[in-house]
Amino acid sequence: MLPRIISSRFLSPAALLAAQGCSPPITAAAKAAQIYFPNSRMTSSSWAGAGKSQDELMLKDECILVDEHDNIRGHANKHSCHRFVPEQPQGQLHRAFSVFLFDESNRLLIQQRAKDKITFPSVWTNTCCSHPLFGQQPEEVDKPEQVADATVPGIKHAAVRKLQHELGIPPQQLPLSSFRFLTRLHYCAADTHTWGPQAEWGEHEVDYVLFIRAPVTLAPNPEEVDGVRYVTPKELQEMMHPSSGLLWSPWFRIIAEKWLQTWWADLEGVLKGGHQDLGTVHHIL
């Protein structure tokens, strides 16, 4: 039997808590910037996305462009990165992250993306999926040595920012030291379900996978999230069976089919630093 949906559109935060059981040429300016943009002017002192529409965020937020080996190439807004059009049929490859948050019973928190999302609306996915951004304070652009030693403070700061924005989780409940960076995957997926076989929107990302276990309070943002659930491995397997009729994000399906079962079965080991593959970008195209 599938677990009951906890919909952020119909439950107050208090009730919800109670119910919880290849790219075009980069611009000359981008080429001129140093690899971590040390000479580039910061575009903002902090993220100011709260209350903005999906369209506004698409134009405002600056993603970090990378090559297939995760080397930084520049930055571009989300609209440009996610457009699959003749001049850039696979959008622009950029950094992303996927958070898998577990409760104290080792249940995974998953979400259903809002129906008004531009890419992959209404699909189920992991706890939070988004992008580190250029021009933020705290800094969200990680250096190679920060990836190599698994600290990735920029990715973690971005994760905390979006967990608050999408799910209303207070930052103090998400200490950076509690996140574990496991690996990266490079994938590309046009959103043909929403936009048809000639879809002009999609994702092309180097995705950083983060695990965290923490007791959190939830107040989902209906602009971002239609529903949330905590699930066991068995419940997730039932939800992902074709007979359920549920849609899933391509990045979550890749992670679920390739790694999640092993990682989840040894969650204690993962949280102690096990199962890390820091030097590999897994190309799953």
Coordinates of C-alpha atoms in Angstrom, one line a residue:
M1 CA 0.0 0.0 0.0
L2 CA 1.4 3.4 -1.0
P3 CA 2.0 5.9 1.8
R4 CA -0.4 8.8 1.9
I5 CA 0.6 12.0 0.1
I6 CA 1.3 14.9 2.3
S7 CA 0.4 17.9 0.1
S8 CA 1.9 21.3 0.8
R9 CA -1.0 22.9 -1.0
F10 CA -3.6 21.8 1.5
L11 CA -1.9 21.4 4.9
S12 CA -0.5 24.2 7.1
P13 CA 3.1 23.8 8.2
A14 CA 1.9 22.6 11.6
A15 CA -0.5 20.1 10.2
L16 CA 2.1 19.0 7.7
L17 CA 4.6 18.3 10.5
A18 CA 2.0 16.4 12.5
A19 CA 1.1 14.3 9.4
Q20 CA 4.7 13.3 8.6
G21 CA 5.2 9.7 9.4
C22 CA 26.8 20.9 -25.3
S23 CA 26.9 24.5 -25.5
P24 CA 27.3 27.6 -27.6
P25 CA 30.5 29.7 -27.4
I26 CA 30.9 31.5 -24.0
T27 CA 30.8 35.2 -24.1
A28 CA 34.1 37.1 -24.3
A29 CA 33.4 38.3 -20.7
A30 CA 33.1 34.8 -19.4
K31 CA 36.3 33.7 -21.3
A32 CA 38.2 36.6 -19.8
A33 CA 37.1 35.7 -16.2
Q34 CA 39.6 33.6 -14.2
I35 CA 38.5 30.1 -13.3
Y36 CA 36.9 31.1 -10.0
F37 CA 36.0 34.6 -11.3
P38 CA 38.3 36.4 -8.8
N39 CA 38.2 39.5 -11.0
S40 CA 34.5 39.3 -11.7
R41 CA 32.2 41.7 -9.9
M42 CA 29.9 39.9 -7.5
T43 CA 26.3 40.1 -8.8
S44 CA 24.7 40.1 -5.3
S45 CA 25.7 39.9 -1.7
S46 CA 23.1 37.3 -1.0
W47 CA 20.4 35.4 -2.8
A48 CA 17.1 37.3 -3.1
G49 CA 14.9 34.7 -4.7
A50 CA 12.2 34.4 -2.1
G51 CA 8.8 35.4 -3.6
K52 CA 10.0 35.5 -7.2
S53 CA 8.2 33.6 -9.9
Q54 CA 9.7 30.8 -11.9
D55 CA 10.2 33.1 -14.9
E56 CA 12.0 35.7 -12.7
L57 CA 14.4 33.1 -11.2
M58 CA 15.1 31.7 -14.7
L59 CA 16.5 35.1 -15.7
K60 CA 18.0 36.2 -12.4
D61 CA 19.9 33.1 -11.2
E62 CA 23.4 32.5 -12.7
C63 CA 24.4 28.9 -13.1
I64 CA 28.0 27.7 -13.1
L65 CA 29.0 26.4 -16.6
V66 CA 31.3 23.4 -16.7
D67 CA 32.8 21.0 -19.2
E68 CA 32.2 17.2 -19.1
H69 CA 35.0 16.9 -16.6
D70 CA 33.5 19.6 -14.3
N71 CA 36.0 22.2 -15.1
I72 CA 34.5 25.7 -14.8
R73 CA 33.9 27.5 -18.1
G74 CA 31.9 30.6 -17.1
H75 CA 28.3 31.3 -16.0
A76 CA 24.9 31.9 -17.6
N77 CA 21.4 32.4 -16.4
K78 CA 19.1 29.4 -15.8
H79 CA 16.9 30.3 -18.8
S80 CA 19.9 30.0 -21.2
C81 CA 21.2 26.8 -19.5
H82 CA 17.9 24.9 -19.8
R83 CA 16.9 25.9 -23.4
F84 CA 17.3 23.0 -25.8
V85 CA 17.2 24.8 -29.2
P86 CA 19.0 24.4 -32.5
E87 CA 21.9 26.6 -31.6
Q88 CA 22.4 24.6 -28.3
P89 CA 20.5 21.3 -28.7
Q90 CA 21.5 20.1 -25.3
G91 CA 21.4 23.4 -23.4
Q92 CA 24.5 24.5 -21.5
L93 CA 26.2 22.0 -19.2
H94 CA 26.2 23.4 -15.6
R95 CA 26.6 22.3 -12.0
A96 CA 23.8 21.0 -10.0
F97 CA 23.2 19.1 -6.7
S98 CA 20.8 16.5 -5.5
V99 CA 20.1 16.3 -1.7
F100 CA 18.9 13.1 -0.1
L101 CA 17.6 13.9 3.4
F102 CA 16.8 11.1 5.9
D103 CA 14.9 11.3 9.2
E104 CA 16.0 9.5 12.4
S105 CA 14.2 6.4 11.2
N106 CA 16.3 6.4 8.0
R107 CA 13.2 7.2 5.9
L108 CA 14.0 9.3 2.8
L109 CA 12.2 12.6 2.2
I110 CA 11.0 12.9 -1.4
Q111 CA 9.1 15.7 -3.0
Q112 CA 6.7 16.2 -6.0
R113 CA 7.8 19.2 -8.0
A114 CA 5.2 21.9 -8.4
K115 CA 3.0 21.7 -11.5
D116 CA 4.1 25.2 -12.5
K117 CA 7.8 24.3 -12.7
I118 CA 9.2 25.0 -16.2
T119 CA 11.3 21.9 -16.4
F120 CA 9.9 18.5 -15.2
P121 CA 6.8 19.8 -13.5
S122 CA 4.7 17.4 -11.2
V123 CA 7.4 14.7 -11.2
W124 CA 8.6 13.0 -8.0
T125 CA 12.2 13.3 -7.1
N126 CA 14.7 13.3 -4.2
T127 CA 14.5 15.8 -1.3
C128 CA 15.8 18.8 -3.2
C129 CA 17.5 19.3 -6.6
S130 CA 18.9 22.7 -7.7
H131 CA 22.0 24.6 -8.7
P132 CA 24.9 26.3 -7.0
L133 CA 25.0 29.9 -8.3
F134 CA 27.6 32.4 -9.4
G135 CA 27.8 35.7 -7.5
Q136 CA 26.5 34.5 -4.1
Q137 CA 27.6 35.1 -0.5
P138 CA 28.3 32.7 1.0
E139 CA 30.3 31.6 -2.0
E140 CA 28.8 28.7 -4.0
V141 CA 31.6 28.1 -6.5
D142 CA 33.8 25.3 -5.3
K143 CA 37.5 24.9 -6.2
P144 CA 39.0 21.6 -7.4
E145 CA 40.7 21.0 -4.1
Q146 CA 37.4 21.4 -2.3
V147 CA 35.9 18.8 -4.5
A148 CA 38.9 16.5 -4.0
D149 CA 38.7 16.7 -0.2
A150 CA 34.9 16.3 -0.2
T151 CA 34.3 19.6 1.7
V152 CA 32.4 21.3 -1.2
P153 CA 31.3 24.2 1.0
G154 CA 29.8 26.0 -2.0
I155 CA 27.5 23.1 -3.0
K156 CA 26.5 22.7 0.7
H157 CA 25.7 26.4 1.1
A158 CA 23.6 26.1 -2.1
A159 CA 21.8 23.1 -0.7
V160 CA 21.0 24.9 2.6
R161 CA 19.7 27.9 0.6
K162 CA 17.3 25.8 -1.5
L163 CA 16.2 23.5 1.3
Q164 CA 15.0 26.6 3.0
H165 CA 13.5 28.1 -0.2
E166 CA 11.7 24.9 -1.3
L167 CA 10.8 23.1 1.9
G168 CA 11.0 25.8 4.5
I169 CA 13.7 24.0 6.5
P170 CA 15.5 26.4 8.9
P171 CA 19.2 26.7 8.1
Q172 CA 20.2 26.0 11.7
Q173 CA 18.8 22.5 11.3
L174 CA 21.2 21.8 8.4
P175 CA 24.8 22.2 9.6
L176 CA 27.2 21.9 6.8
S177 CA 29.2 19.3 8.7
S178 CA 26.2 16.9 8.5
F179 CA 26.2 16.7 4.7
R180 CA 28.1 14.0 2.9
F181 CA 29.2 14.4 -0.7
L182 CA 29.3 11.0 -2.4
T183 CA 29.9 11.5 -6.2
R184 CA 29.0 13.3 -9.4
L185 CA 27.0 12.3 -12.4
H186 CA 26.9 13.9 -15.9
Y187 CA 23.5 13.4 -17.6
C188 CA 21.4 15.1 -20.2
A189 CA 17.6 14.9 -20.4
A190 CA 15.1 16.8 -22.6
D191 CA 11.7 17.3 -20.9
T192 CA 9.7 15.5 -23.6
H193 CA 6.9 14.5 -21.3
T194 CA 6.0 18.1 -20.7
W195 CA 7.0 19.7 -24.0
G196 CA 6.8 16.9 -26.5
P197 CA 9.4 15.2 -28.8
Q198 CA 10.9 18.5 -29.9
A199 CA 11.1 19.8 -26.3
E200 CA 12.9 23.1 -26.0
W201 CA 13.5 22.7 -22.3
G202 CA 15.6 20.1 -20.4
E203 CA 18.5 19.5 -18.0
H204 CA 22.2 19.0 -18.8
E205 CA 24.1 18.8 -15.6
V206 CA 27.1 17.6 -13.6
D207 CA 25.1 16.7 -10.5
Y208 CA 26.7 16.5 -7.0
V209 CA 25.0 13.9 -4.8
L210 CA 24.7 14.9 -1.1
F211 CA 23.3 12.8 1.8
I212 CA 22.2 14.1 5.2
R213 CA 20.3 12.7 8.2
A214 CA 18.6 15.4 10.3
P215 CA 15.4 16.0 12.2
V216 CA 13.8 18.9 10.3
T217 CA 10.6 21.0 10.3
L218 CA 8.9 21.4 7.0
A219 CA 6.9 24.3 5.5
P220 CA 6.9 23.6 1.7
N221 CA 6.7 26.5 -0.7
P222 CA 3.7 25.8 -3.0
E223 CA 5.6 27.7 -5.8
E224 CA 8.2 24.9 -5.8
V225 CA 6.6 21.8 -4.3
D226 CA 3.2 20.1 -4.6
G227 CA 3.8 17.4 -2.0
V228 CA 6.3 15.6 0.2
R229 CA 6.6 12.1 1.7
Y230 CA 8.9 10.2 3.9
V231 CA 9.4 6.7 2.5
T232 CA 11.1 3.4 3.4
P233 CA 13.0 1.5 0.7
K234 CA 10.0 -0.7 0.1
E235 CA 7.6 2.2 -0.2
L236 CA 9.9 3.9 -2.7
Q237 CA 10.1 0.7 -4.7
E238 CA 6.3 0.5 -4.8
M239 CA 6.0 4.1 -5.9
M240 CA 8.6 3.7 -8.7
H241 CA 6.8 0.6 -10.1
P242 CA 5.3 1.4 -13.5
S243 CA 1.8 0.4 -12.2
S244 CA 1.9 3.4 -9.8
G245 CA 1.5 5.8 -12.7
L246 CA 3.8 8.3 -11.0
L247 CA 6.4 10.3 -12.9
W248 CA 10.0 10.6 -11.8
S249 CA 12.8 13.0 -12.5
P250 CA 15.5 11.6 -14.8
W251 CA 18.3 12.4 -12.4
F252 CA 16.6 10.7 -9.5
R253 CA 15.8 7.6 -11.6
I254 CA 19.5 7.3 -12.6
I255 CA 20.7 7.6 -8.9
A256 CA 18.0 5.2 -7.7
E257 CA 18.8 2.6 -10.2
K258 CA 22.6 2.8 -10.0
W259 CA 23.5 3.6 -6.4
L260 CA 20.6 4.4 -4.0
Q261 CA 19.8 0.8 -2.8
T262 CA 23.5 0.2 -1.8
W263 CA 24.0 3.6 -0.2
W264 CA 20.7 3.4 1.7
A265 CA 21.4 -0.1 3.0
D266 CA 24.6 1.2 4.6
L267 CA 23.4 4.7 5.5
E268 CA 25.5 4.6 8.7
G269 CA 28.6 3.9 6.6
V270 CA 27.7 6.7 4.2
L271 CA 27.3 9.2 7.0
K272 CA 30.7 8.3 8.4
G273 CA 32.4 9.0 5.0
G274 CA 32.0 5.7 3.2
H275 CA 31.0 5.0 -0.4
Q276 CA 32.6 8.2 -1.6
D277 CA 33.8 8.4 -5.2
L278 CA 35.2 11.9 -5.4
G279 CA 37.5 11.7 -8.4
T280 CA 34.9 10.4 -10.9
V281 CA 32.3 12.2 -13.0
H282 CA 30.0 9.4 -14.0
H283 CA 28.8 10.0 -17.6
I284 CA 25.3 8.6 -18.0
L285 CA 24.0 9.9 -21.3

